[in-house]
XYZ file of C-alpha atoms in Angstrom:
177
model
C -51.092 126.348 -100.670
C -53.846 124.634 -102.406
C -53.732 121.431 -104.329
C -55.972 120.458 -107.105
C -56.797 116.940 -108.030
C -57.352 116.488 -111.665
C -60.226 114.388 -112.845
C -57.918 112.743 -115.351
C -56.116 110.846 -112.613
C -58.586 107.971 -112.553
C -58.544 107.747 -116.339
C -54.764 107.505 -116.507
C -54.797 104.763 -113.880
C -57.329 102.669 -115.772
C -55.552 103.440 -119.020
C -52.255 102.060 -117.568
C -54.036 98.948 -116.246
C -55.521 98.328 -119.671
C -52.119 98.691 -121.311
C -50.637 96.118 -118.917
C -53.488 93.685 -119.598
C -53.033 94.096 -123.347
C -49.294 93.421 -123.073
C -49.927 90.310 -120.976
C -52.523 88.967 -123.370
C -50.178 89.610 -126.320
C -47.390 87.691 -124.555
C -49.771 84.821 -123.763
C -50.932 84.672 -127.382
C -47.299 84.620 -128.548
C -46.429 81.803 -126.127
C -49.471 79.849 -127.260
C -48.421 80.180 -130.901
C -44.885 78.974 -130.066
C -46.264 76.024 -128.114
C -48.559 75.119 -131.031
C -45.584 75.209 -133.423
C -43.547 72.944 -131.122
C -46.479 70.543 -130.810
C -46.791 70.385 -134.589
C -43.069 69.681 -134.933
C -43.179 67.023 -132.215
C -46.322 65.535 -133.712
C -44.663 65.202 -137.096
C -41.661 63.534 -135.424
C -43.890 61.081 -133.605
C -45.405 59.920 -136.837
C -42.015 59.096 -138.303
C -40.587 57.355 -135.185
C -41.076 53.576 -134.985
C -43.184 52.398 -132.095
C -43.207 49.115 -130.247
C -46.199 46.932 -130.814
C -47.192 43.394 -129.926
C -47.125 40.878 -132.755
C -48.439 37.429 -131.943
C -46.417 34.375 -132.955
C -49.083 33.339 -135.472
C -48.810 36.671 -137.314
C -45.013 36.840 -137.212
C -44.546 33.349 -138.636
C -41.671 32.638 -136.236
C -41.677 29.881 -133.672
C -41.639 30.996 -130.046
C -38.248 30.845 -128.338
C -39.477 29.067 -125.256
C -42.315 28.418 -122.889
C -42.671 29.506 -119.299
C -44.837 27.463 -116.986
C -45.642 27.431 -113.301
C -44.858 24.234 -111.462
C -43.751 22.933 -108.098
C -40.166 22.409 -107.017
C -38.953 19.608 -104.725
C -40.233 21.402 -101.609
C -43.725 21.903 -103.019
C -43.226 25.652 -103.516
C -44.432 27.311 -106.677
C -41.690 27.979 -109.206
C -41.521 29.258 -112.779
C -39.922 26.821 -115.228
C -38.614 27.558 -118.709
C -38.889 24.853 -121.338
C -36.323 25.612 -124.017
C -37.496 24.268 -127.394
C -33.866 23.759 -128.486
C -33.249 21.340 -125.607
C -36.642 19.639 -125.848
C -35.314 16.889 -128.160
C -32.552 15.758 -125.783
C -33.817 16.678 -122.328
C -32.123 13.789 -120.545
C -28.644 15.056 -121.508
C -27.155 11.534 -121.442
C -25.023 10.342 -124.308
C -24.610 13.880 -125.620
C -21.064 15.234 -125.354
C -20.649 18.844 -124.322
C -20.117 20.904 -127.424
C -18.350 24.168 -128.010
C -20.841 26.905 -128.931
C -18.700 28.074 -131.852
C -18.211 24.600 -133.365
C -21.339 22.490 -132.967
C -20.891 18.741 -133.006
C -17.317 18.713 -131.666
C -16.697 18.059 -127.994
C -15.599 21.004 -125.870
C -11.900 21.220 -125.111
C -10.678 21.198 -121.551
C -7.690 23.404 -120.723
C -5.747 23.572 -117.471
C -3.784 26.652 -116.481
C -0.824 26.168 -114.163
C 0.840 29.144 -112.412
C 3.162 27.140 -110.143
C 6.320 28.199 -111.984
C 5.402 31.880 -111.719
C 4.475 31.484 -108.046
C 7.861 29.857 -107.296
C 9.648 32.690 -109.093
C 7.792 35.270 -106.989
C 8.546 33.364 -103.789
C 12.279 33.346 -104.646
C 12.173 37.106 -105.178
C 10.464 37.615 -101.815
C 13.076 35.467 -100.084
C 15.874 37.397 -101.811
C 14.288 40.662 -100.645
C 14.184 39.437 -97.038
C 17.790 38.239 -97.260
C 18.968 41.626 -98.583
C 17.079 43.425 -95.801
C 18.812 41.240 -93.205
C 22.232 41.885 -94.792
C 21.591 45.646 -94.698
C 20.747 45.443 -90.985
C 23.830 43.346 -90.209
C 26.226 45.573 -92.206
C 25.663 48.638 -90.057
C 29.219 50.015 -90.204
C 30.177 49.794 -93.881
C 28.430 52.587 -95.858
C 29.683 51.398 -99.270
C 28.331 47.893 -98.718
C 25.010 49.267 -97.437
C 24.569 51.419 -100.585
C 25.354 48.432 -102.795
C 22.864 46.232 -100.938
C 20.191 48.959 -101.052
C 20.713 49.224 -104.823
C 20.214 45.454 -105.171
C 17.186 45.646 -102.876
C 15.631 48.375 -105.032
C 16.122 46.219 -108.139
C 14.527 43.198 -106.465
C 11.582 45.284 -105.211
C 10.940 46.735 -108.680
C 11.083 43.260 -110.249
C 8.777 41.933 -107.533
C 6.247 44.720 -108.034
C 6.318 44.047 -111.789
C 5.789 40.297 -111.407
C 3.576 39.961 -108.329
C 0.195 40.621 -110.014
C -2.523 38.697 -111.824
C -1.648 40.045 -115.259
C 1.906 38.692 -115.096
C 0.619 35.360 -113.764
C -1.840 35.017 -116.661
C 0.751 35.953 -119.279
C 3.353 33.480 -118.002
C 1.094 30.635 -116.937
C 1.520 27.193 -118.462
C -1.609 26.106 -120.359
C -2.157 22.418 -121.104
C -5.002 20.736 -122.953
C-alpha cells in the first residue's frame, strides 16, 4: 500500500490559518467599534452631568460659615479650633439665656420625665407573680386550685411582659415642665 501526499496540503493549512486570522481581526474591529460607540455615549453623558468645582468665597458672594485655626490647648498640644461667626458676637455666653432652636429669643423649656408610678406598677406585678408561684407550690394536692392559680399566673405574666419595657414606660411616664 502506497500513500501519496498531495502538494495541496500545505496550502490548505495556510489557507485555514488565514481564515482564522481574518475572523479574529473582524471580531476585534467589531469590538473596537462597539467600544467607540459606548465611549461616545458616555462622553455625551459626561458633558451633561454637573461636576464639582471650587468656588472661592469672593466669587460666590456668600460669607464663609466659619474659620478653622491651629492653636494650643491647655497642655500645650496643638489643636484645631473652629471660630463660628454666628457665636463671635457673644463669645462669653454670659447673660444670654439658652434659646430653643425653633423659636429664637425665647428661653428653652426644661421638662422632667418621671417613671416612678410605672415602675411601682411593674414591681407590684412582679410581687404578685412570685406570690402566685408560691401558692402553686404550696397547693400541691388540689388540681382545681392549681389550674386556677396557673390561669391567674399566666394573666399576670402576659400583663408583665406587656408593661415591663421602655416603650410602655415612655408612654405612661409623667412629664412636668
